[in-house]
Coordinates of C-alpha atoms in Angstrom, one line a residue:
M1 CA -67.2 -70.0 -62.4
W2 CA -69.2 -69.5 -59.2
D3 CA -70.7 -66.3 -60.6
L4 CA -72.0 -68.0 -63.7
F5 CA -73.5 -70.8 -61.6
L6 CA -75.2 -68.4 -59.2
D7 CA -76.7 -66.4 -62.1
S8 CA -78.0 -69.5 -63.7
F9 CA -79.4 -70.7 -60.4
K10 CA -81.2 -67.5 -59.7
K11 CA -82.8 -67.4 -63.1
K12 CA -84.1 -70.9 -62.7
L13 CA -85.6 -70.1 -59.3
D14 CA -87.1 -66.8 -60.5
I15 CA -88.4 -66.1 -56.9
D16 CA -88.3 -62.7 -55.2
D17 CA -88.8 -63.9 -51.6
I18 CA -85.5 -65.5 -50.9
E19 CA -83.0 -65.8 -48.0
T20 CA -79.2 -66.3 -47.9
I21 CA -77.6 -69.4 -46.6
S22 CA -73.8 -69.4 -46.2
L23 CA -71.7 -72.2 -47.3
I24 CA -67.9 -72.8 -46.8
E25 CA -66.0 -74.2 -49.7
A26 CA -62.6 -75.5 -48.5
N27 CA -59.7 -76.8 -50.4
S28 CA -56.1 -77.6 -49.5
F29 CA -55.1 -73.9 -50.0
N30 CA -57.9 -71.7 -48.9
S31 CA -61.5 -71.3 -48.0
E32 CA -64.0 -69.1 -49.8
L33 CA -67.4 -67.9 -48.4
V34 CA -70.1 -68.5 -51.0
S35 CA -73.7 -67.4 -50.8
I36 CA -76.4 -69.1 -52.7
T37 CA -80.1 -68.3 -52.5
I38 CA -82.8 -70.8 -51.7
P39 CA -86.5 -70.1 -51.2
N40 CA -87.6 -69.6 -47.6
E41 CA -90.1 -72.4 -47.5
E42 CA -87.8 -74.9 -49.2
A43 CA -84.9 -74.0 -46.8
R44 CA -87.2 -74.5 -43.8
Q45 CA -88.3 -77.9 -45.1
L46 CA -84.8 -79.0 -45.7
L47 CA -83.7 -78.0 -42.2
K48 CA -86.8 -79.7 -40.6
T49 CA -86.1 -82.9 -42.5
K50 CA -82.4 -82.8 -41.5
Y51 CA -83.2 -82.2 -37.8
R52 CA -85.9 -84.9 -37.7
K53 CA -83.4 -87.4 -39.2
E54 CA -80.7 -86.4 -36.7
F55 CA -83.1 -86.6 -33.8
K56 CA -84.4 -90.0 -34.9
E57 CA -80.8 -91.3 -35.3
T58 CA -79.9 -89.9 -31.8
I59 CA -82.9 -91.7 -30.2
E60 CA -82.1 -94.9 -32.0
N61 CA -78.5 -94.7 -30.8
I62 CA -79.6 -94.1 -27.2
V63 CA -81.9 -97.1 -27.3
I64 CA -79.2 -99.3 -28.8
F65 CA -76.7 -98.2 -26.1
Y66 CA -79.2 -98.8 -23.4
E67 CA -80.0 -102.3 -24.6
H68 CA -76.3 -103.2 -24.7
H69 CA -75.6 -101.7 -21.3
K70 CA -78.9 -102.1 -19.5
K71 CA -77.5 -103.9 -16.4
T72 CA -74.6 -101.5 -16.0
I73 CA -76.9 -98.5 -16.3
L74 CA -79.4 -99.9 -13.8
W75 CA -76.6 -100.6 -11.3
I76 CA -75.3 -97.1 -11.6
V77 CA -78.7 -95.5 -11.2
S78 CA -79.4 -97.8 -8.2
G79 CA -76.1 -96.9 -6.7
L80 CA -76.7 -93.2 -7.1
V81 CA -80.2 -93.5 -5.5
V82 CA -78.7 -95.4 -2.5
L83 CA -75.9 -92.8 -2.1
L84 CA -78.5 -90.0 -2.1
V85 CA -80.6 -91.7 0.5
L86 CA -77.6 -92.4 2.7
F87 CA -76.4 -88.8 2.3
F88 CA -79.7 -87.3 3.4
M89 CA -80.0 -89.8 6.3
Y90 CA -76.5 -88.9 7.4
K91 CA -77.2 -85.2 7.2
N92 CA -80.5 -85.5 9.1
N93 CA -78.8 -87.7 11.8
K94 CA -75.9 -85.2 12.2
Q95 CA -78.4 -82.3 12.7
T96 CA -80.3 -84.3 15.2
K97 CA -77.1 -85.3 17.1
M98 CA -76.0 -81.6 17.1
A99 CA -79.3 -80.4 18.6
E100 CA -79.4 -83.2 21.2
S101 CA -75.8 -82.7 22.3
K102 CA -76.2 -79.0 22.6
E103 CA -79.3 -79.4 24.9
M104 CA -77.5 -81.9 27.1
Y105 CA -74.4 -79.8 27.2
N106 CA -76.3 -76.7 28.4
L107 CA -78.0 -78.7 31.2
A108 CA -74.6 -80.1 32.2
V109 CA -73.1 -76.6 32.4
I110 CA -75.9 -75.6 34.7
L111 CA -75.1 -78.5 37.0
Y112 CA -71.5 -77.5 37.0
G113 CA -72.3 -73.8 37.7
N114 CA -74.4 -74.9 40.7
G115 CA -71.6 -76.9 42.1
N116 CA -73.1 -80.3 41.4
L117 CA -69.8 -81.7 40.2
I118 CA -70.7 -85.4 40.5
Q119 CA -73.9 -85.0 38.4
A120 CA -72.1 -82.6 36.0
R121 CA -69.3 -85.2 35.5
E122 CA -71.9 -87.9 34.6
A123 CA -73.7 -85.6 32.2
F124 CA -70.5 -84.5 30.4
Q125 CA -69.2 -88.0 30.2
S126 CA -72.6 -89.1 28.8
I127 CA -72.2 -86.5 26.0
V128 CA -68.7 -87.7 25.2
N129 CA -69.8 -91.3 24.9
K130 CA -73.0 -90.7 23.0
Y131 CA -72.1 -87.8 20.7
W132 CA -68.4 -88.4 20.0
G133 CA -67.1 -86.1 17.3
T134 CA -69.5 -83.3 17.8
P135 CA -68.3 -79.9 19.1
F136 CA -70.2 -80.3 22.3
A137 CA -68.7 -83.6 23.0
N138 CA -65.2 -82.0 22.6
R139 CA -66.2 -79.2 24.9
S140 CA -67.4 -81.8 27.4
V141 CA -63.9 -83.2 27.6
F142 CA -62.7 -79.7 28.5
M143 CA -65.3 -79.4 31.2
L144 CA -64.4 -82.9 32.6
A145 CA -60.8 -81.6 32.8
N146 CA -62.0 -78.6 34.8
I147 CA -63.9 -80.9 37.2
S148 CA -60.8 -83.1 37.7
Y149 CA -58.8 -79.9 38.4
K150 CA -61.3 -78.7 41.0
E151 CA -61.2 -82.1 42.7
G152 CA -57.4 -82.0 42.8
N153 CA -56.8 -84.8 40.4
L154 CA -54.1 -83.0 38.4
D155 CA -52.9 -86.0 36.4
D156 CA -56.4 -86.7 35.0
A157 CA -57.0 -83.0 34.4
L158 CA -53.8 -82.8 32.4
D159 CA -54.7 -85.8 30.3
K160 CA -58.1 -84.4 29.5
F161 CA -56.9 -80.9 28.8
Q162 CA -54.3 -82.4 26.4
S163 CA -57.0 -84.6 24.8
F164 CA -59.2 -81.6 24.2
V165 CA -56.3 -79.7 22.6
N166 CA -55.5 -82.7 20.3
R167 CA -59.1 -82.7 19.0
G168 CA -58.6 -79.5 17.1
Y169 CA -58.7 -75.8 17.7
D170 CA -61.6 -74.2 19.5
E171 CA -61.3 -70.4 19.6
L172 CA -63.2 -70.1 22.8
F173 CA -61.8 -73.1 24.8
T174 CA -58.4 -73.9 23.5
P175 CA -56.6 -71.0 25.1
S176 CA -58.3 -71.8 28.4
A177 CA -57.1 -75.5 28.0
Y178 CA -53.5 -74.3 27.8
Q179 CA -54.1 -72.1 30.8
G180 CA -55.5 -75.1 32.7
M181 CA -52.5 -77.2 31.9
G182 CA -50.3 -74.3 33.1
Q183 CA -52.1 -74.2 36.4
C184 CA -51.7 -78.0 36.8
Y185 CA -48.0 -77.9 36.1
E186 CA -47.6 -74.9 38.4
Q187 CA -49.3 -76.8 41.2
R188 CA -47.0 -79.8 40.6
G189 CA -44.0 -77.4 40.8
D190 CA -43.0 -77.9 37.2
L191 CA -42.5 -74.2 36.4
P192 CA -40.8 -74.5 33.0
K193 CA -43.8 -76.5 31.7
A194 CA -46.2 -74.2 33.4
I195 CA -44.6 -71.2 31.8
D196 CA -44.7 -72.9 28.3
N197 CA -48.4 -73.5 28.6
Y198 CA -49.2 -70.0 30.0
E199 CA -47.3 -68.5 27.1
M200 CA -49.3 -70.6 24.6
A201 CA -52.5 -69.5 26.3
A202 CA -51.5 -65.8 26.2
D203 CA -50.7 -66.0 22.5
K204 CA -54.1 -67.6 21.7
F205 CA -56.4 -65.5 23.9
K206 CA -58.5 -63.1 21.8
D207 CA -60.1 -61.4 24.8
D208 CA -57.8 -58.7 26.2
Y209 CA -58.9 -59.2 29.8
A210 CA -58.3 -63.0 29.7
R211 CA -55.0 -62.4 28.0
A212 CA -54.0 -59.8 30.6
E213 CA -54.7 -62.2 33.4
C214 CA -52.6 -64.9 31.8
L215 CA -49.7 -62.4 31.2
F216 CA -49.9 -61.3 34.9
T217 CA -49.5 -65.0 35.9
L218 CA -46.5 -65.2 33.6
A219 CA -45.0 -62.1 35.2
R220 CA -45.3 -63.7 38.6
L221 CA -43.6 -66.9 37.5
Y222 CA -40.8 -65.0 35.7
L223 CA -40.1 -63.1 38.9
S224 CA -40.1 -66.3 40.9
R225 CA -37.2 -67.4 38.6
Q226 CA -35.5 -64.0 38.8
E227 CA -36.2 -63.4 35.1
T228 CA -37.0 -59.7 35.6
D229 CA -36.6 -58.6 32.0
K230 CA -39.2 -61.1 30.8
A231 CA -41.5 -60.0 33.7
K232 CA -41.1 -56.3 32.7
V233 CA -42.0 -57.1 29.1
V234 CA -45.3 -58.9 29.9
L235 CA -46.3 -56.3 32.5
E236 CA -45.8 -53.5 30.0
E237 CA -47.9 -55.5 27.5
I238 CA -50.7 -55.6 30.1
L239 CA -50.6 -51.8 30.3
D240 CA -50.9 -51.6 26.5
I241 CA -54.0 -53.9 26.3
S242 CA -55.8 -53.0 29.5
E243 CA -57.8 -49.8 29.8
D244 CA -58.8 -50.0 33.5
G245 CA -59.7 -52.5 36.2
E246 CA -58.0 -54.5 38.9
I247 CA -55.6 -56.3 36.6
L248 CA -54.3 -53.0 35.3
D249 CA -53.7 -51.7 38.8
K250 CA -51.9 -54.9 39.9
A251 CA -49.7 -54.7 36.8
K252 CA -48.7 -51.1 37.5
K253 CA -47.8 -51.9 41.1
K254 CA -45.9 -55.0 40.0
L255 CA -44.0 -53.1 37.3
K256 CA -42.9 -50.5 39.8
L257 CA -41.5 -53.2 42.0
V258 CA -39.7 -54.8 39.0
Q259 CA -38.2 -51.5 38.1
V260 CA -37.0 -50.9 41.7
Q261 CA -35.6 -54.4 41.9
K262 CA -33.8 -54.0 38.6
E263 CA -32.3 -50.6 39.7
F264 CA -31.2 -52.2 43.0
N265 CA -29.5 -55.1 41.2
E266 CA -27.7 -52.7 38.9

């Protein structure tokens, strides 16, 4: 039936310049691809008319939707604009605070390095108060703890070291904060807590020299508690991670004493 229809249709058209447009005829059982031929120009006109109609209907639907939801759309657009403005203001303010806190922190470190502890304390405290939440404010807490330790105020130093640790991990300063707490507890005579913090520091130090120094302190405390096996382990670890220097020589000498002491006890 389709063949007869197509032959009849082609004869009526009687046009050589034609193109093929594919149509799908579907029924409840199958689909059959059928090709009919329509002149190029006529096909173009049909498609143009169809697209123009669809475009016009789309625009009309958009206009109708806008008219019915004008207030809601305006509120949404206004809200988005406000959010964008606030975001860029926040971002700019954050960058400004970061730059200012870094500059003030560097000046405070210079004061600390020159031994001007009173001025350094004021500078670091000012950074903490004004730029709370920035990395340099957090590090200022660490520096304030160091100042308290230097001044012999161990309780305040412990509080500030712990406060710094609670603020989040800082690869450069967190190991030193645990080491600082270990020193405070050691001076207070609380060796178990001192050892716990020195062990935490040793685990977190990335720098081999700093880690070796912390391990040597641990060895000294272990020996003071007659824990020679633990002292031997950390001293041998120092030999593994240290290539040369004073700390290596001290570890070698201490390890020999440990070995002699262990042999004597046996």
